[in-house]
mmCIF file of C-alpha atoms and ligand atoms in Angstrom:
data_model
loop_
_atom_site.group_PDB
_atom_site.id
_atom_site.type_symbol
_atom_site.label_atom_id
_atom_site.label_comp_id
_atom_site.label_asym_id
_atom_site.label_seq_id
_atom_site.Cartn_x
_atom_site.Cartn_y
_atom_site.Cartn_z
ATOM 1 C CA MET A 1 191.394 157.461 75.892
ATOM 2 C CA GLU A 2 194.756 155.683 75.696
ATOM 3 C CA GLU A 3 196.374 158.421 73.592
ATOM 4 C CA TRP A 4 195.969 160.905 76.484
ATOM 5 C CA TYR A 5 198.093 158.770 78.780
ATOM 6 C CA SER A 6 200.971 158.821 76.325
ATOM 7 C CA ALA A 7 200.416 162.559 75.667
ATOM 8 C CA ILE A 8 200.855 163.304 79.375
ATOM 9 C CA GLU A 9 203.927 161.087 79.544
ATOM 10 C CA SER A 10 205.637 162.911 76.670
ATOM 11 C CA ALA A 11 204.739 166.495 77.734
ATOM 12 C CA GLY A 12 208.041 168.422 77.725
ATOM 13 C CA ASP A 13 207.192 171.338 80.013
ATOM 14 C CA VAL A 14 204.619 172.570 82.525
ATOM 15 C CA GLU A 15 202.916 174.764 79.924
ATOM 16 C CA GLY A 16 202.418 171.883 77.484
ATOM 17 C CA LEU A 17 201.050 169.772 80.323
ATOM 18 C CA GLU A 18 198.531 172.478 81.206
ATOM 19 C CA GLU A 19 197.222 172.426 77.603
ATOM 20 C CA ILE A 20 196.696 168.678 77.883
ATOM 21 C CA ARG A 21 194.907 169.095 81.225
ATOM 22 C CA ILE A 22 192.454 171.570 79.631
ATOM 23 C CA ALA A 23 191.927 169.274 76.637
ATOM 24 C CA VAL A 24 191.009 166.388 78.968
ATOM 25 C CA PHE A 25 189.306 168.029 81.964
ATOM 26 C CA GLY A 26 188.096 171.369 80.538
ATOM 27 C CA LYS A 27 184.397 172.224 79.999
ATOM 28 C CA LYS A 28 184.781 171.352 76.323
ATOM 29 C CA GLY A 29 187.300 168.591 77.065
ATOM 30 C CA VAL A 30 187.273 164.886 76.171
ATOM 31 C CA LEU A 31 185.870 163.669 79.459
ATOM 32 C CA ALA A 32 182.973 166.105 79.382
ATOM 33 C CA ALA A 33 182.216 164.953 75.810
ATOM 34 C CA GLU A 34 182.336 161.247 76.792
ATOM 35 C CA PHE A 35 179.976 161.827 79.735
ATOM 36 C CA ALA A 36 177.617 163.693 77.386
ATOM 37 C CA LYS A 37 177.637 160.794 74.903
ATOM 38 C CA MET A 38 176.776 158.400 77.739
ATOM 39 C CA LYS A 39 173.383 160.099 78.148
ATOM 40 C CA SER A 40 172.246 158.785 74.762
ATOM 41 C CA ALA A 41 173.515 155.256 75.430
ATOM 42 C CA PRO A 42 171.038 152.478 76.285
ATOM 43 C CA ASN A 43 170.051 152.574 79.972
ATOM 44 C CA GLU A 44 171.511 149.143 80.873
ATOM 45 C CA GLN A 45 174.989 150.218 79.589
ATOM 46 C CA LYS A 46 175.032 153.608 81.324
ATOM 47 C CA SER A 47 176.444 152.490 84.648
ATOM 48 C CA ALA A 48 179.216 150.424 83.038
ATOM 49 C CA ILE A 49 180.268 153.395 80.850
ATOM 50 C CA ALA A 50 180.164 155.773 83.825
ATOM 51 C CA LYS A 51 182.272 153.409 85.880
ATOM 52 C CA GLU A 52 184.915 153.136 83.151
ATOM 53 C CA LEU A 53 184.982 156.913 82.602
ATOM 54 C CA ASN A 54 185.423 157.533 86.337
ATOM 55 C CA ILE A 55 188.334 155.105 86.448
ATOM 56 C CA HIS A 56 189.988 157.030 83.554
ATOM 57 C CA LYS A 57 189.259 160.319 85.326
ATOM 58 C CA GLY A 58 191.010 159.131 88.482
ATOM 59 C CA ARG A 59 194.010 157.652 86.720
ATOM 60 C CA LEU A 60 194.506 160.656 84.461
ATOM 61 C CA THR A 61 194.307 163.055 87.425
ATOM 62 C CA LYS A 62 196.980 161.102 89.267
ATOM 63 C CA GLN A 63 199.247 160.847 86.232
ATOM 64 C CA LEU A 64 198.913 164.600 85.509
ATOM 65 C CA SER A 65 199.999 165.581 88.999
ATOM 66 C CA GLU A 66 202.932 163.165 88.991
ATOM 67 C CA ARG A 67 204.150 164.434 85.614
ATOM 68 C CA LYS A 68 203.759 168.028 86.835
ATOM 69 C CA ASN A 69 206.010 167.359 89.827
ATOM 70 C CA ILE A 70 208.698 165.848 87.611
ATOM 71 C CA LEU A 71 208.555 168.737 85.114
ATOM 72 C CA GLN A 72 208.710 171.382 87.869
ATOM 73 C CA THR A 73 211.771 169.750 89.393
ATOM 74 C CA LEU A 74 213.471 169.580 86.012
ATOM 75 C CA GLU A 75 212.688 173.235 85.303
ATOM 76 C CA LEU A 76 214.093 174.326 88.677
ATOM 77 C CA GLU A 77 217.282 172.370 88.073
ATOM 78 C CA ARG A 78 217.639 173.914 84.632
ATOM 79 C CA ALA A 79 217.165 177.450 86.048
ATOM 80 C CA MET A 80 219.671 176.859 88.838
ATOM 81 C CA LYS A 81 222.270 175.683 86.376
ATOM 82 C CA ALA A 82 221.680 178.634 84.060
ATOM 83 C CA GLU A 83 221.848 181.243 86.861
ATOM 84 C CA ALA A 84 224.647 179.665 88.898
ATOM 85 C CA ILE A 85 227.468 181.876 90.243
ATOM 86 C CA ASP A 86 230.905 180.370 90.745
ATOM 87 C CA MET A 87 231.887 181.699 94.144
ATOM 88 C CA THR A 88 235.333 180.156 93.970
ATOM 89 C CA LEU A 89 236.228 182.131 90.855
ATOM 90 C CA TYR A 90 239.254 184.422 91.328
ATOM 91 C CA SER A 91 238.579 188.072 90.602
ATOM 92 C CA PRO A 92 241.594 190.182 89.641
ATOM 93 C CA THR A 93 239.709 193.407 90.426
ATOM 94 C CA SER A 94 238.617 192.672 94.007
ATOM 95 C CA SER A 95 240.817 193.407 97.004
ATOM 96 C CA SER A 96 240.804 191.961 100.491
ATOM 97 C CA GLY A 97 240.594 194.068 103.635
ATOM 98 C CA ALA A 98 242.595 193.894 106.836
ATOM 99 C CA LEU A 99 242.274 194.807 110.480
ATOM 100 C CA HIS A 100 242.905 198.450 111.346
ATOM 101 C CA PRO A 101 246.371 198.784 112.956
ATOM 102 C CA VAL A 102 244.785 199.906 116.240
ATOM 103 C CA MET A 103 242.542 196.827 116.381
ATOM 104 C CA GLU A 104 245.398 194.551 115.372
ATOM 105 C CA THR A 105 247.542 195.974 118.189
ATOM 106 C CA MET A 106 244.656 195.631 120.650
ATOM 107 C CA ASP A 107 244.215 191.977 119.626
ATOM 108 C CA ARG A 108 247.893 191.316 120.268
ATOM 109 C CA ILE A 109 247.695 192.899 123.735
ATOM 110 C CA VAL A 110 244.577 190.872 124.557
ATOM 111 C CA GLU A 111 246.331 187.750 123.245
ATOM 112 C CA TYR A 112 249.237 188.204 125.674
ATOM 113 C CA PHE A 113 247.053 188.689 128.743
ATOM 114 C CA SER A 114 244.705 185.862 127.745
ATOM 115 C CA MET A 115 247.741 183.582 127.693
ATOM 116 C CA MET A 116 248.444 184.792 131.229
ATOM 117 C CA ASN A 117 244.894 183.830 132.276
ATOM 118 C CA PHE A 118 243.423 187.337 132.516
ATOM 119 C CA ALA A 119 239.674 187.497 131.780
ATOM 120 C CA VAL A 120 238.518 190.096 129.250
ATOM 121 C CA LYS A 121 235.886 192.490 130.690
ATOM 122 C CA THR A 122 233.962 195.377 129.165
ATOM 123 C CA GLY A 123 231.955 198.289 130.532
ATOM 124 C CA PRO A 124 229.744 201.113 129.220
ATOM 125 C CA MET A 125 231.243 204.066 127.333
ATOM 126 C CA ILE A 126 228.667 206.360 128.930
ATOM 127 C CA GLU A 127 229.673 206.204 132.582
ATOM 128 C CA ASP A 128 228.587 207.837 135.822
ATOM 129 C CA ASP A 129 230.716 210.011 138.079
ATOM 130 C CA PHE A 130 230.974 207.282 140.720
ATOM 131 C CA HIS A 131 232.597 204.613 138.515
ATOM 132 C CA ASN A 132 234.734 206.985 136.425
ATOM 133 C CA PHE A 133 236.060 209.176 139.268
ATOM 134 C CA GLU A 134 234.682 208.861 142.795
ATOM 135 C CA ALA A 135 235.367 205.151 143.419
ATOM 136 C CA LEU A 136 238.815 205.528 141.844
ATOM 137 C CA ASN A 137 239.841 207.943 144.609
ATOM 138 C CA LEU A 138 239.192 211.013 142.465
ATOM 139 C CA PRO A 139 236.785 213.012 144.658
ATOM 140 C CA LYS A 140 234.776 215.933 143.303
ATOM 141 C CA TYR A 141 236.873 219.105 142.864
ATOM 142 C CA HIS A 142 240.127 217.100 143.100
ATOM 143 C CA PRO A 143 242.658 218.760 140.740
ATOM 144 C CA ALA A 144 243.647 215.347 139.264
ATOM 145 C CA ARG A 145 240.297 215.395 137.444
ATOM 146 C CA ASP A 146 241.560 218.269 135.297
ATOM 147 C CA MET A 147 243.969 215.940 133.457
ATOM 148 C CA GLN A 148 240.974 214.050 132.129
ATOM 149 C CA ASP A 149 238.692 216.917 131.183
ATOM 150 C CA THR A 150 235.862 215.391 129.223
ATOM 151 C CA PHE A 151 232.365 215.436 127.754
ATOM 152 C CA TYR A 152 229.516 215.586 130.278
ATOM 153 C CA PHE A 153 225.837 214.781 129.932
ATOM 154 C CA LYS A 154 223.189 215.762 132.446
ATOM 155 C CA ASP A 155 222.806 213.949 135.792
ATOM 156 C CA GLU A 156 226.544 213.326 136.412
ATOM 157 C CA MET A 157 226.845 211.095 133.337
ATOM 158 C CA LEU A 158 229.868 211.423 131.061
ATOM 159 C CA LEU A 159 231.828 209.714 128.283
ATOM 160 C CA ARG A 160 234.348 207.629 130.207
ATOM 161 C CA THR A 161 237.817 209.189 130.279
ATOM 162 C CA HIS A 162 239.650 205.898 130.858
ATOM 163 C CA THR A 163 238.979 202.150 131.108
ATOM 164 C CA SER A 164 239.646 202.198 134.879
ATOM 165 C CA PRO A 165 235.873 202.242 135.732
ATOM 166 C CA VAL A 166 235.751 198.646 134.473
ATOM 167 C CA GLN A 167 237.992 197.770 137.475
ATOM 168 C CA ILE A 168 235.280 199.128 139.773
ATOM 169 C CA ARG A 169 232.439 197.384 137.926
ATOM 170 C CA THR A 170 234.286 194.064 137.993
ATOM 171 C CA MET A 171 235.105 194.307 141.708
ATOM 172 C CA LEU A 172 231.507 195.242 142.539
ATOM 173 C CA SER A 173 230.121 192.224 140.675
ATOM 174 C CA HIS A 174 232.791 189.611 141.525
ATOM 175 C CA LYS A 175 234.476 188.365 144.669
ATOM 176 C CA PRO A 176 238.306 188.293 144.791
ATOM 177 C CA PRO A 177 240.606 186.878 143.442
ATOM 178 C CA ILE A 178 240.429 188.908 140.205
ATOM 179 C CA ARG A 179 242.623 188.824 137.141
ATOM 180 C CA MET A 180 241.186 190.948 134.333
ATOM 181 C CA ILE A 181 241.893 193.278 131.473
ATOM 182 C CA ALA A 182 239.456 195.754 129.942
ATOM 183 C CA PRO A 183 240.058 196.880 126.348
ATOM 184 C CA GLY A 184 237.931 199.689 124.903
ATOM 185 C CA ALA A 185 237.351 203.218 123.636
ATOM 186 C CA VAL A 186 237.749 206.259 125.902
ATOM 187 C CA PHE A 187 237.099 209.991 125.393
ATOM 188 C CA ARG A 188 238.764 213.279 126.287
ATOM 189 C CA ARG A 189 238.512 216.911 125.225
ATOM 190 C CA ASP A 190 241.915 216.939 123.446
ATOM 191 C CA TYR A 191 243.051 217.302 119.845
ATOM 192 C CA ASP A 192 246.662 217.622 118.625
ATOM 193 C CA ILE A 193 249.441 215.474 117.084
ATOM 194 C CA THR A 194 249.455 213.106 120.046
ATOM 195 C CA HIS A 195 245.820 213.395 121.254
ATOM 196 C CA THR A 196 242.434 212.618 119.669
ATOM 197 C CA PRO A 197 239.026 213.041 121.356
ATOM 198 C CA MET A 198 238.483 209.266 121.134
ATOM 199 C CA PHE A 199 241.187 206.670 121.608
ATOM 200 C CA HIS A 200 241.604 203.177 123.038
ATOM 201 C CA GLN A 201 243.018 201.824 126.265
ATOM 202 C CA VAL A 202 243.631 198.472 127.864
ATOM 203 C CA GLU A 203 243.261 198.370 131.625
ATOM 204 C CA GLY A 204 244.591 195.594 133.835
ATOM 205 C CA LEU A 205 243.725 194.578 137.395
ATOM 206 C CA LEU A 206 244.865 191.721 139.605
ATOM 207 C CA VAL A 207 243.533 191.248 143.158
ATOM 208 C CA ASP A 208 244.310 188.474 145.630
ATOM 209 C CA GLU A 209 244.622 187.945 149.399
ATOM 210 C CA GLU A 210 246.434 190.530 151.515
ATOM 211 C CA GLY A 211 250.226 190.228 151.182
ATOM 212 C CA LYS A 212 250.057 188.017 148.090
ATOM 213 C CA VAL A 213 250.463 190.699 145.392
ATOM 214 C CA SER A 214 253.660 192.747 145.291
ATOM 215 C CA PHE A 215 255.279 195.385 143.110
ATOM 216 C CA ALA A 216 257.728 192.667 142.035
ATOM 217 C CA ASN A 217 254.827 190.675 140.497
ATOM 218 C CA LEU A 218 253.688 193.782 138.625
ATOM 219 C CA LYS A 219 257.215 194.512 137.430
ATOM 220 C CA TYR A 220 257.730 190.976 136.197
ATOM 221 C CA ILE A 221 254.552 190.740 134.125
ATOM 222 C CA LEU A 222 254.902 194.204 132.568
ATOM 223 C CA GLU A 223 258.513 193.594 131.548
ATOM 224 C CA ASP A 224 257.543 190.292 129.983
ATOM 225 C CA PHE A 225 254.573 191.921 128.240
ATOM 226 C CA LEU A 226 256.612 194.823 126.837
ATOM 227 C CA LYS A 227 259.224 192.449 125.423
ATOM 228 C CA TYR A 228 256.370 190.452 123.833
ATOM 229 C CA MET A 229 255.115 193.652 122.154
ATOM 230 C CA PHE A 230 258.362 195.454 121.256
ATOM 231 C CA GLY A 231 261.054 192.773 121.177
ATOM 232 C CA ASP A 232 264.300 193.031 123.088
ATOM 233 C CA VAL A 233 263.906 196.453 124.779
ATOM 234 C CA ASP A 234 265.072 197.727 128.164
ATOM 235 C CA VAL A 235 262.268 198.580 130.598
ATOM 236 C CA ARG A 236 262.397 201.130 133.394
ATOM 237 C CA PHE A 237 259.942 202.140 136.132
ATOM 238 C CA ARG A 238 259.751 205.805 137.203
ATOM 239 C CA PRO A 239 257.876 206.925 140.342
ATOM 240 C CA SER A 240 254.696 208.798 139.422
ATOM 241 C CA PHE A 241 251.230 209.640 140.688
ATOM 242 C CA PHE A 242 247.801 208.169 139.957
ATOM 243 C CA PRO A 243 244.954 208.632 142.432
ATOM 244 C CA PHE A 244 243.951 204.956 142.261
ATOM 245 C CA THR A 245 247.405 203.440 142.916
ATOM 246 C CA GLU A 246 249.956 203.908 145.716
ATOM 247 C CA PRO A 247 252.827 203.654 144.960
ATOM 248 C CA SER A 248 252.426 204.492 141.262
ATOM 249 C CA ALA A 249 254.887 204.288 138.404
ATOM 250 C CA GLU A 250 255.215 205.228 134.789
ATOM 251 C CA VAL A 251 256.914 202.671 132.609
ATOM 252 C CA ASP A 252 259.364 203.478 129.790
ATOM 253 C CA ILE A 253 260.969 201.290 127.149
ATOM 254 C CA SER A 254 264.348 202.084 125.585
ATOM 255 C CA CYS A 255 263.711 204.070 122.401
ATOM 256 C CA ILE A 256 263.078 201.667 119.509
ATOM 257 C CA PHE A 257 264.033 204.343 116.944
ATOM 258 C CA CYS A 258 267.543 205.154 118.195
ATOM 259 C CA GLU A 259 268.073 202.192 120.511
ATOM 260 C CA GLY A 260 268.629 204.481 123.473
ATOM 261 C CA GLU A 261 271.065 206.857 121.754
ATOM 262 C CA GLY A 262 268.685 209.816 121.933
ATOM 263 C CA CYS A 263 266.626 211.076 118.964
ATOM 264 C CA ARG A 264 263.742 213.378 118.032
ATOM 265 C CA VAL A 265 261.008 210.814 118.912
ATOM 266 C CA CYS A 266 262.348 210.203 122.453
ATOM 267 C CA SER A 267 263.249 213.916 122.902
ATOM 268 C CA LYS A 268 266.926 212.922 123.218
ATOM 269 C CA THR A 269 266.222 210.942 126.420
ATOM 270 C CA GLY A 270 266.634 207.460 124.930
ATOM 271 C CA TRP A 271 263.338 206.400 126.585
ATOM 272 C CA LEU A 272 259.686 206.201 125.479
ATOM 273 C CA GLU A 273 256.849 206.310 128.014
ATOM 274 C CA VAL A 274 254.346 203.519 127.339
ATOM 275 C CA LEU A 275 252.104 202.911 130.359
ATOM 276 C CA GLY A 276 251.002 203.729 133.905
ATOM 277 C CA CYS A 277 250.703 201.295 136.802
ATOM 278 C CA GLY A 278 250.875 200.769 140.543
ATOM 279 C CA ILE A 279 249.678 198.966 143.637
ATOM 280 C CA VAL A 280 245.921 199.431 144.104
ATOM 281 C CA ASP A 281 245.153 202.216 146.636
ATOM 282 C CA GLU A 282 243.299 201.145 149.802
ATOM 283 C CA ASN A 283 240.671 203.831 149.118
ATOM 284 C CA VAL A 284 239.686 201.984 145.931
ATOM 285 C CA PHE A 285 239.191 198.725 147.854
ATOM 286 C CA ASP A 286 237.150 200.648 150.457
ATOM 287 C CA ALA A 287 234.898 202.052 147.709
ATOM 288 C CA VAL A 288 233.985 198.550 146.500
ATOM 289 C CA GLY A 289 233.835 196.971 149.973
ATOM 290 C CA TYR A 290 236.874 194.678 149.601
ATOM 291 C CA GLU A 291 238.771 193.763 152.800
ATOM 292 C CA ASN A 292 242.106 192.013 153.448
ATOM 293 C CA VAL A 293 243.216 192.054 149.805
ATOM 294 C CA SER A 294 246.159 193.376 147.792
ATOM 295 C CA GLY A 295 246.438 194.068 144.071
ATOM 296 C CA TYR A 296 248.127 195.791 141.189
ATOM 297 C CA ALA A 297 246.704 197.730 138.229
ATOM 298 C CA PHE A 298 247.952 199.182 134.982
ATOM 299 C CA GLY A 299 246.613 201.127 132.001
ATOM 300 C CA LEU A 300 247.940 201.829 128.531
ATOM 301 C CA GLY A 301 246.979 203.646 125.329
ATOM 302 C CA VAL A 302 246.595 201.322 122.346
ATOM 303 C CA GLU A 303 247.199 204.028 119.695
ATOM 304 C CA ARG A 304 250.544 204.850 121.262
ATOM 305 C CA PHE A 305 251.573 201.180 121.014
ATOM 306 C CA ALA A 306 250.363 200.966 117.391
ATOM 307 C CA MET A 307 252.259 204.151 116.452
ATOM 308 C CA LEU A 308 255.491 202.876 117.958
ATOM 309 C CA ILE A 309 255.165 199.381 116.476
ATOM 310 C CA HIS A 310 254.355 200.687 112.984
ATOM 311 C CA ARG A 311 256.399 203.909 113.247
ATOM 312 C CA ILE A 312 253.460 206.192 112.513
ATOM 313 C CA GLY A 313 254.301 209.861 113.098
ATOM 314 C CA ASP A 314 250.912 211.561 113.571
ATOM 315 C CA LEU A 315 248.239 209.960 115.773
ATOM 316 C CA ARG A 316 245.452 211.682 113.838
ATOM 317 C CA SER A 317 246.334 209.757 110.659
ATOM 318 C CA LEU A 318 245.002 206.606 112.368
ATOM 319 C CA PHE A 319 241.492 208.094 112.328
ATOM 320 C CA GLU A 320 241.361 209.778 108.910
ATOM 321 C CA GLY A 321 240.484 206.552 107.069
ATOM 322 C CA ASP A 322 242.998 207.397 104.316
ATOM 323 C CA ILE A 323 243.263 204.274 102.176
ATOM 324 C CA ARG A 324 246.941 204.996 101.390
ATOM 325 C CA LEU A 325 247.817 204.568 105.057
ATOM 326 C CA LEU A 326 245.525 201.607 105.665
ATOM 327 C CA GLU A 327 246.619 199.693 102.562
ATOM 328 C CA GLN A 328 250.113 199.383 103.979
ATOM 329 C CA PHE A 329 248.770 197.044 106.651
ATOM 330 C CA ARG A 330 247.056 194.538 104.330
HETATM 331 N N1 DAH B 1 243.597 205.468 133.924
HETATM 332 C C1 DAH B 1 244.909 206.047 133.645
HETATM 333 C C2 DAH B 1 244.781 207.060 132.532
HETATM 334 O O1 DAH B 1 243.892 207.001 131.770
HETATM 335 C C3 DAH B 1 245.884 204.965 133.223
HETATM 336 C C4 DAH B 1 246.263 204.099 134.374
HETATM 337 C C5 DAH B 1 247.368 204.395 135.125
HETATM 338 C C6 DAH B 1 245.501 203.020 134.729
HETATM 339 C C7 DAH B 1 247.759 203.620 136.198
HETATM 340 C C8 DAH B 1 245.833 202.222 135.817
HETATM 341 C C9 DAH B 1 246.979 202.557 136.559
HETATM 342 O O2 DAH B 1 245.119 201.163 136.172
HETATM 343 O O3 DAH B 1 247.326 201.766 137.588
HETATM 344 O O4 DAH B 1 245.630 207.930 132.442
#
């Protein structure tokens, strides 16, 4: 029997070991033959022979399974080495991607307002009439709705035309004070060099106790923000109209192409319009049930910022996915 112990010990692979197992334990194997021989042995020796054979049977079984474990581990290690991929290897043919200029600009805007402790809020792109218009002091049939003509579904649902509904959602779910921005996609039925049916906005809203929030606060933060985005520009506020703010203003920066001299991009005015803002209208606070508060709000188009920062001439080129444009921002 001894030779089988050394045979198992020197088996080089799982297949070889299986051959040994059959030779020992198979129907025509050594053990079966030894048990058969025992039958013709004298009766008084039978039990001693059987005992010895059973001891061998047990020890061989144990040794076989131990050797099998070792061989399987070795084979796995060998296979892993042979099929290994070096993930640190430099490939001269691969290229790395980059953020789309619109997303990169959005991140920078969010970064500024996060530094100023504004929370980032989001809302649904499929909105209802109440949040998108009604609560923002844009009643049904009000002509100001025409400026945001959009895509309607049934049951007064629509693709949101601006990020302003997130103001309403935030005020309805939180108590004042509020300090938030809402970045996201918005939709309108427009398509030309400066308009696409989908674009991105960042909305801002700050609400605190009555008398605490003034136009001066709004002016300060927007000037600081615009210098953060565009560098050392002049900023001017022009009176304007938005249904949800009173008073309202449009904000211009001095033209970054001609430095205020007057050129084609700024239509010879020396100024570029970049955002809308104002003091929150009382009707908006009434719609969300806020009392004894004051606040300011603002809204801007991210594509417009990206185009000015990167000097991109046609807004539509931001959405064509042309690799020649995108590669410049790697
Ligand atoms: N919602 C406006 C738009 O899409 C932008 C805007 C203007 C937002 C003034 C404001 C604001 O919060 O105060 O044209």
